Coordinates of N, CA, C and O in Angstrom, one line a residue:
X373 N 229.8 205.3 -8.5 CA 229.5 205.2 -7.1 C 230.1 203.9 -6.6 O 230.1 202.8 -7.2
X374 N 230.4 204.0 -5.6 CA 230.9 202.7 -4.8 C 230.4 202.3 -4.2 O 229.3 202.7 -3.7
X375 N 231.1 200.9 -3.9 CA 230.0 200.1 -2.7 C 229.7 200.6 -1.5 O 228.8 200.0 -0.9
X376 N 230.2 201.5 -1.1 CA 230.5 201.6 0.3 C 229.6 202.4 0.6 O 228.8 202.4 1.6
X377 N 229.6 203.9 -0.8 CA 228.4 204.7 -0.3 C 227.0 204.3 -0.6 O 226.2 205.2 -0.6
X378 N 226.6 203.2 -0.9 CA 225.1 202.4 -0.3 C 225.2 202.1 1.3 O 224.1 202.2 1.8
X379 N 226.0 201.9 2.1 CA 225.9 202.0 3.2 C 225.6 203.0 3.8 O 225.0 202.9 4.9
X380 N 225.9 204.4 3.2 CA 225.9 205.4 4.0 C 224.6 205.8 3.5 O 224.1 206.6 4.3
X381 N 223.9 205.7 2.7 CA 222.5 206.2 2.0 C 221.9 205.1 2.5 O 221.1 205.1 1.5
X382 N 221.5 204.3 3.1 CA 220.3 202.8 3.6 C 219.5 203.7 4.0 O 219.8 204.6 4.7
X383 N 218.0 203.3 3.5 CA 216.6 203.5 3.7 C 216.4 202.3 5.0 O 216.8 201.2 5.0
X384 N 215.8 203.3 6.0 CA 215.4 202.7 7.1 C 214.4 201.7 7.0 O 213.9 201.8 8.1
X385 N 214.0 200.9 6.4 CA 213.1 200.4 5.6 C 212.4 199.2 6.8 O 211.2 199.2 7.1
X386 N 213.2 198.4 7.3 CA 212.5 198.0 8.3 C 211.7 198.5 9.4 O 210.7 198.0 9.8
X387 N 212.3 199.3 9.8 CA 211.5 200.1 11.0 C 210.3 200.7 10.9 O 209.4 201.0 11.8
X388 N 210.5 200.9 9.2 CA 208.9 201.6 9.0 C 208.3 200.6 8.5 O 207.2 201.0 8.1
X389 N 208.5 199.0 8.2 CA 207.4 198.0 8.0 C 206.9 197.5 9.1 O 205.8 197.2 9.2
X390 N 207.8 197.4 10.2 CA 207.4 197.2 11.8 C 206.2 198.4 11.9 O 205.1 198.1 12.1
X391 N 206.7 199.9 11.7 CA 205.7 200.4 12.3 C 203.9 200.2 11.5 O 202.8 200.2 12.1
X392 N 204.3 200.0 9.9 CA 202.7 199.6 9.6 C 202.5 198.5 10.2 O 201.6 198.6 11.0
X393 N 203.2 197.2 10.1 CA 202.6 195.9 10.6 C 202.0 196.2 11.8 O 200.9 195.8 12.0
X394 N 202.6 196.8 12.8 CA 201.8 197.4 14.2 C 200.3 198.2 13.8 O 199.2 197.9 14.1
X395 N 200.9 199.3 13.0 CA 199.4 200.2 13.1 C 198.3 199.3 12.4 O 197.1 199.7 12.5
X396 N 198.8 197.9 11.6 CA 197.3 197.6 10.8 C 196.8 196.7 11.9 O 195.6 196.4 12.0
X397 N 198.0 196.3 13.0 CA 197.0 195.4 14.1 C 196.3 195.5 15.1 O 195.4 194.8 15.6
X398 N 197.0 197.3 15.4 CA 196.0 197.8 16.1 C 194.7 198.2 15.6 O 193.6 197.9 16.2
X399 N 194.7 198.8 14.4 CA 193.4 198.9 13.8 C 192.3 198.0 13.5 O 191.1 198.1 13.3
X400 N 193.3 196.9 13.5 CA 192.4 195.5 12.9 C 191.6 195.3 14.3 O 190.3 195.1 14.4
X401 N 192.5 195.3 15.3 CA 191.7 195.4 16.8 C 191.0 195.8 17.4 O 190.4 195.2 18.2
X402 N 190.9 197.2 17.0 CA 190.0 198.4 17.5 C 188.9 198.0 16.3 O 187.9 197.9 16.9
X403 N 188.6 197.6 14.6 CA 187.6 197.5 14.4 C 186.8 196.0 15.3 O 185.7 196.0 15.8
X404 N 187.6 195.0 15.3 CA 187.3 193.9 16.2 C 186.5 194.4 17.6 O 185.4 193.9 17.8
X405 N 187.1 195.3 18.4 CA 186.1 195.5 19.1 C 185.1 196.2 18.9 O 184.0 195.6 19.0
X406 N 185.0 197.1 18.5 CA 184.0 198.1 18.0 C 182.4 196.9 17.2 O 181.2 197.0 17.3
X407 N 183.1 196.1 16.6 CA 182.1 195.0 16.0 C 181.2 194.1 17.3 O 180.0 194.0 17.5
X408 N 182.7 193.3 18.1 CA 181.8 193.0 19.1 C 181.2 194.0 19.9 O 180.1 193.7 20.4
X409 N 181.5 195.1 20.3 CA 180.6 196.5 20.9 C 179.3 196.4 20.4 O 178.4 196.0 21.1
X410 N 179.2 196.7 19.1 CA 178.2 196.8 18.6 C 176.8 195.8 18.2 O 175.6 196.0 17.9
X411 N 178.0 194.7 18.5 CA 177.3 193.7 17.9 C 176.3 192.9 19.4 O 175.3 192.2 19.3
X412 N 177.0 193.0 20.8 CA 176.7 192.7 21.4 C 175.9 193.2 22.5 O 175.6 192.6 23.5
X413 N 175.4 194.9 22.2 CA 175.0 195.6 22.7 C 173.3 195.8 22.7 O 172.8 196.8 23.2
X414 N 172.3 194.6 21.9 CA 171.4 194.0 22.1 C 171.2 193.1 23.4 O 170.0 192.9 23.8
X415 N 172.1 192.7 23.9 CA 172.2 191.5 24.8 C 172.5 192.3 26.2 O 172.7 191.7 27.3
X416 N 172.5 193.8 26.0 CA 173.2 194.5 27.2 C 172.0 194.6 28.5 O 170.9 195.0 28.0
X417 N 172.0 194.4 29.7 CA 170.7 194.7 30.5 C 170.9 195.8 31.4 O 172.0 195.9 32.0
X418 N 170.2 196.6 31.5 CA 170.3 197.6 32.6 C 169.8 197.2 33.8 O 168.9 196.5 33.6
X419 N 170.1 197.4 34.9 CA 169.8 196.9 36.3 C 169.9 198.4 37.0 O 170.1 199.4 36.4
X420 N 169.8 198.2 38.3 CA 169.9 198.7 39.8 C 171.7 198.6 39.8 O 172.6 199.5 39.9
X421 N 171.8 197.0 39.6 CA 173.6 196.9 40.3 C 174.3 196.8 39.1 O 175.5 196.6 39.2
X422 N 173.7 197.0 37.9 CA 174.7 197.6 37.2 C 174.2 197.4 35.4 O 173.0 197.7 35.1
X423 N 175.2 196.9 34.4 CA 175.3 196.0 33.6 C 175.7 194.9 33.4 O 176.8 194.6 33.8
X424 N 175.0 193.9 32.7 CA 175.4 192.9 32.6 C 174.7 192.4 31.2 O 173.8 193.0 30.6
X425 N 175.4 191.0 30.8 CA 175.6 190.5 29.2 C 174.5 189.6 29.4 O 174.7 188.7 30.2
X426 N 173.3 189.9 28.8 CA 172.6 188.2 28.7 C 172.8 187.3 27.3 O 172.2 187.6 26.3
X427 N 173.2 186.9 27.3 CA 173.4 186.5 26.1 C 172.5 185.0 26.0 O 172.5 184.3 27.1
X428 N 171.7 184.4 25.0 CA 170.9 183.1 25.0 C 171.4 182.3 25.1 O 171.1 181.5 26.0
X429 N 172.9 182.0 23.9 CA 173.4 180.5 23.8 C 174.0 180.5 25.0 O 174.7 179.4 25.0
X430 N 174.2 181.1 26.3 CA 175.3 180.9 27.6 C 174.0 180.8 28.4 O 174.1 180.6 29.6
X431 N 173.1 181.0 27.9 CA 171.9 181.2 29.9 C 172.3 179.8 30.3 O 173.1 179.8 31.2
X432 N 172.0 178.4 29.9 CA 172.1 177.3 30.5 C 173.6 176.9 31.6 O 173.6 175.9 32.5
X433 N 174.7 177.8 31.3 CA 175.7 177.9 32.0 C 175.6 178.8 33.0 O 176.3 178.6 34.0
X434 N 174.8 179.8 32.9 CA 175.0 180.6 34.5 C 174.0 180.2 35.5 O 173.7 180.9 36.5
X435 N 173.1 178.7 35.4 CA 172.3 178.3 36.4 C 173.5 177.7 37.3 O 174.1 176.7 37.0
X436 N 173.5 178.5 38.2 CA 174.7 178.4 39.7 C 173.8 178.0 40.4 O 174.4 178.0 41.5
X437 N 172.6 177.6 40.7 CA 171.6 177.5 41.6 C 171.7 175.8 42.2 O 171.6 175.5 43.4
X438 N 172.1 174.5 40.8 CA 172.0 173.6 41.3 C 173.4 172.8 41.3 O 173.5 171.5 41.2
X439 N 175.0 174.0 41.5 CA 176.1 173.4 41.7 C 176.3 173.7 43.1 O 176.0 174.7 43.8
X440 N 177.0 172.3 43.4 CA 177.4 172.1 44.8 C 178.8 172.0 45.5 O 179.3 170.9 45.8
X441 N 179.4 173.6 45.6 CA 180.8 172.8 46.5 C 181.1 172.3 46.9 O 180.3 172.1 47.9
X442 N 181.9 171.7 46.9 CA 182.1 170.5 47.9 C 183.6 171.2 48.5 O 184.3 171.6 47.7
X443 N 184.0 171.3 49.8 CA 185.4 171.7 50.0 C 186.0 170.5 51.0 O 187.2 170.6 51.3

């Protein structure tokens, strides 16, 4: 066999490590969310105007009550 016909036989070989390296990031992502979903769906409130996140370690940040614009 010659050199040449290794050229003409090349295994696409890159194209399909791109396509796993993608599919494991998407998956890695989708379990990522699915964890914070789940994980943060104690903290979920039901209301009148909607949903919203209470979360404990953030309450001292959404007191908006004693900031003052100034413009």
């Amino acid at each position: 066999m010659s050199r040449s016909s290794k050229k003409i036989y090349r295994r696409r070989r890159p194209v399909r490590t791109i396509l796993i390296v993608l599919g494991c990031l998407v998956l890695a992502a989708l379990l990522l969310f699915l964890m914070f979903f789940h994980g943060f769906k104690k903290y979920a409130v039901y209301t009148d105007d909607g949903v919203t996140l209470e979360i404990p370690w953030l309450e001292g940040y959404r007191n908006t009550d004693s900031i003052d614009i100034i413009m």
